[in-house]
Coordinates of C-alpha atoms in Angstrom, one line a residue:
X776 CA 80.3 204.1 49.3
X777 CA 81.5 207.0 47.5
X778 CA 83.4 209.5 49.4
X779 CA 82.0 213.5 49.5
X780 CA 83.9 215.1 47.2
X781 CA 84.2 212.2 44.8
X782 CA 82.3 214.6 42.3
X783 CA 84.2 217.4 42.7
X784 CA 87.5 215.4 42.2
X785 CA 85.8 213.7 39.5
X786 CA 86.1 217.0 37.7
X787 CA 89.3 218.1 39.0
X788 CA 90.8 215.0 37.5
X789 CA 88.8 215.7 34.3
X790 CA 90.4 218.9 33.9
X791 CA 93.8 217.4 35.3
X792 CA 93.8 215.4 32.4
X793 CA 92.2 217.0 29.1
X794 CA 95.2 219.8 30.5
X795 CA 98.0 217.0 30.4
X796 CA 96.9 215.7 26.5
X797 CA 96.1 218.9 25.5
X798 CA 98.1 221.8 27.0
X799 CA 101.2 219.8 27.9
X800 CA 102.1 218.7 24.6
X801 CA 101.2 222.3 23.0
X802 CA 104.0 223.9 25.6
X803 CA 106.4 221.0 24.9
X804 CA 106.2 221.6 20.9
X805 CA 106.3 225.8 21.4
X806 CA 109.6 224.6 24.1
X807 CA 110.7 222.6 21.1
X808 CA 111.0 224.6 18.3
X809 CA 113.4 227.0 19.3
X810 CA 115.2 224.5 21.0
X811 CA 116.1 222.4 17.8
X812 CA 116.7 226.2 16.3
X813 CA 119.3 226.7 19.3
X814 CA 121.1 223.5 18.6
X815 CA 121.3 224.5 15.0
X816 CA 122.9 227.3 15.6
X817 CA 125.5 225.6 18.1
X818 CA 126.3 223.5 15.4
X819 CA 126.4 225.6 12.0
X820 CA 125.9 229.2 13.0
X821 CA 123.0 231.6 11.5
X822 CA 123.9 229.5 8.2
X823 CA 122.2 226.7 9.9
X824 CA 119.6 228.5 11.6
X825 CA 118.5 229.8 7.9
X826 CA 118.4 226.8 6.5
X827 CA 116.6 225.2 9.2
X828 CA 113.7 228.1 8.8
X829 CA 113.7 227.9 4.8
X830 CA 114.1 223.7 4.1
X831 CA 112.5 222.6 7.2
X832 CA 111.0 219.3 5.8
X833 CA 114.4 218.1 5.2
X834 CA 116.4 216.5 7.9
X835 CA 119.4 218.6 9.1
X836 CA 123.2 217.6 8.0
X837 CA 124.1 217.2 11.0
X838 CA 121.6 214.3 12.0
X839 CA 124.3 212.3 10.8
X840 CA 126.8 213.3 13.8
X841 CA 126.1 211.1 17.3
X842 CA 127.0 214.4 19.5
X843 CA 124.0 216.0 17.5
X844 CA 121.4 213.5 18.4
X845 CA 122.0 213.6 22.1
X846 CA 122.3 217.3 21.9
X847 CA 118.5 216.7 20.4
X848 CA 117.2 214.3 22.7
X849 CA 118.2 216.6 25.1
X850 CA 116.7 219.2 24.2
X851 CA 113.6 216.8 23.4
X852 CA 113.6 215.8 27.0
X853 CA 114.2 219.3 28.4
X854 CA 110.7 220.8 26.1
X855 CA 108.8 217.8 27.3
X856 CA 110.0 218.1 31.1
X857 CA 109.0 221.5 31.9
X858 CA 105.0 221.4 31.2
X859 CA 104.5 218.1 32.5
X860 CA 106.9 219.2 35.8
X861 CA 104.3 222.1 35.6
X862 CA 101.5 220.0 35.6
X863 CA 102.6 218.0 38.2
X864 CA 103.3 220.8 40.5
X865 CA 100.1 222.5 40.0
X866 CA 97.6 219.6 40.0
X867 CA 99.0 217.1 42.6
X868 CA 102.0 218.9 44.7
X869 CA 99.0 221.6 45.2
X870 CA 96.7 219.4 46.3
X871 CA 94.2 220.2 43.7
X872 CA 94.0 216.6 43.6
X873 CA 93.8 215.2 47.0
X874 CA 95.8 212.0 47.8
X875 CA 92.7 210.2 48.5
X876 CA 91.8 210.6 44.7
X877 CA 95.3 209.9 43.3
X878 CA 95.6 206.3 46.1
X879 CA 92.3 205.4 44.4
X880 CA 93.5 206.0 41.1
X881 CA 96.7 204.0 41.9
X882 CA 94.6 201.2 43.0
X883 CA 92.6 201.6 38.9
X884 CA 89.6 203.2 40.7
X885 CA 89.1 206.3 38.8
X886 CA 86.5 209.3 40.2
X887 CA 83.4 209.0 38.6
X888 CA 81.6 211.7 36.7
X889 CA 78.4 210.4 36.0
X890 CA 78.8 207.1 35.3
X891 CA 80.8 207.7 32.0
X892 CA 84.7 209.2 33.0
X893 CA 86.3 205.8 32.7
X894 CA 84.6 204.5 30.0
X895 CA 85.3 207.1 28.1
X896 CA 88.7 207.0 28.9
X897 CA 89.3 203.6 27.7
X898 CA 87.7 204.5 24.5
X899 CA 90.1 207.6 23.8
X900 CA 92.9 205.5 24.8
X901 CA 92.1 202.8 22.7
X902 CA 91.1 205.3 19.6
X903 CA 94.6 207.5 20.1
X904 CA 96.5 204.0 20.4
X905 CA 95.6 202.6 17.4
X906 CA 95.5 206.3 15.3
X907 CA 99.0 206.8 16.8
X908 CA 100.0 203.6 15.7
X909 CA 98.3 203.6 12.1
X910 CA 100.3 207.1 11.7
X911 CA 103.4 205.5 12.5
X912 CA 102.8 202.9 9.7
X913 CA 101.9 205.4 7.4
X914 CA 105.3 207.4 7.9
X915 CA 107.1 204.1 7.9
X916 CA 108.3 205.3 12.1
X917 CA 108.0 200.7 13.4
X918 CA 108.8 201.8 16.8
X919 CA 105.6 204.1 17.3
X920 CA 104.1 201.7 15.5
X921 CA 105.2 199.1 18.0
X922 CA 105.0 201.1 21.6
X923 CA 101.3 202.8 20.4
X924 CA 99.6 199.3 18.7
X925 CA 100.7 197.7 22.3
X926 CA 99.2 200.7 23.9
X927 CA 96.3 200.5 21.8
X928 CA 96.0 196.5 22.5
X929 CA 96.8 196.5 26.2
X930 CA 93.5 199.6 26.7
X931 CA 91.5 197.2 24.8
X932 CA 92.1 194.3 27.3
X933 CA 91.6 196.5 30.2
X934 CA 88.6 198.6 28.8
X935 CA 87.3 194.7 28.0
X936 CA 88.1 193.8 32.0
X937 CA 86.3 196.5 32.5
X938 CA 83.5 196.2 31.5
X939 CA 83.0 192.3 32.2
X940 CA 84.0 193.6 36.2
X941 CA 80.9 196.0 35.4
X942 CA 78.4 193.5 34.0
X943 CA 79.1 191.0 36.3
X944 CA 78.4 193.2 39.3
X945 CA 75.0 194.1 37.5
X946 CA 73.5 190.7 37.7

């Protein structure tokens, strides 16, 4: 039996997570940018900075030097931390979702919002896994490839669970 707010949660977690693949990445690229422009400067001055600007589809010369790449995961880590420390502070340290809704959740029981959240969910997983990892073939990047493909693979097993848990229970 459903609990009484399982609607409204339903849509809290909706929200909850069309903010988390939408707005989170956006703030972690805008975070980014100047980030990578920062660490340009740290290393080559306004010279670098200008270049960066004016040739940006060409790799830096520094890419080359070890120091530089942790400097830019760094920085990579810092731009993606914030918004999804953000998010996680407003939407479950809150109690916007309660911790009835996030156990359930942990135990692969998802709100339902009509009938169609989770299935729905599956299917953009599935769709973003396998887009992600076609992209990654395209641009020659094997290790997005890899990771996203899996991604895409392992949604398609448990979207296929799924549903066989759900047509099984109809009979």
């Amino acid at each position: 039996m459903p609990w009484p707010d399982e609607k409204q949660q339903g849509k809290r977690l909706l929200l909850a997570m069309i903010t988390l693949m939408t707005v989170v990445p956006i703030v972690a690229v805008v975070l980014l940018v100047p980030g990578i422009f920062l660490l340009e400067f740290i290393w080559g001055g306004e010279e670098a900075v200008a270049r960066a600007m004016t040739e940006w589809d060409k790799p830096s010369p520094y890419a080359q030097d070890g120091r530089f790449i942790i400097g830019l995961i760094l920085v990579a880590c810092i731009a993606a931390g914030i918004p999804v420390a953000t998010w996680y502070r407003f939407f479950v340290k809150t109690g916007y979702l309660t911790k009835r809704t996030l156990d359930s959740i942990n135990q692969g029981q998802l709100p339902v919002i009509g009938g169609y959240l989770k299935p729905l969910s599956y299917l953009f997983f599935i769709w973003s896994g396998i887009s992600v990892a076609y992209i990654g073939i395209q641009q020659n990047i094997y290790i997005l490839t890899v990771f996203f493909g899996a991604g895409g693979i392992w949604f398609t097993y448990l979207g296929f669970q799924e549903l066989m848990r759900w047509y099984h229970g109809k009979k």
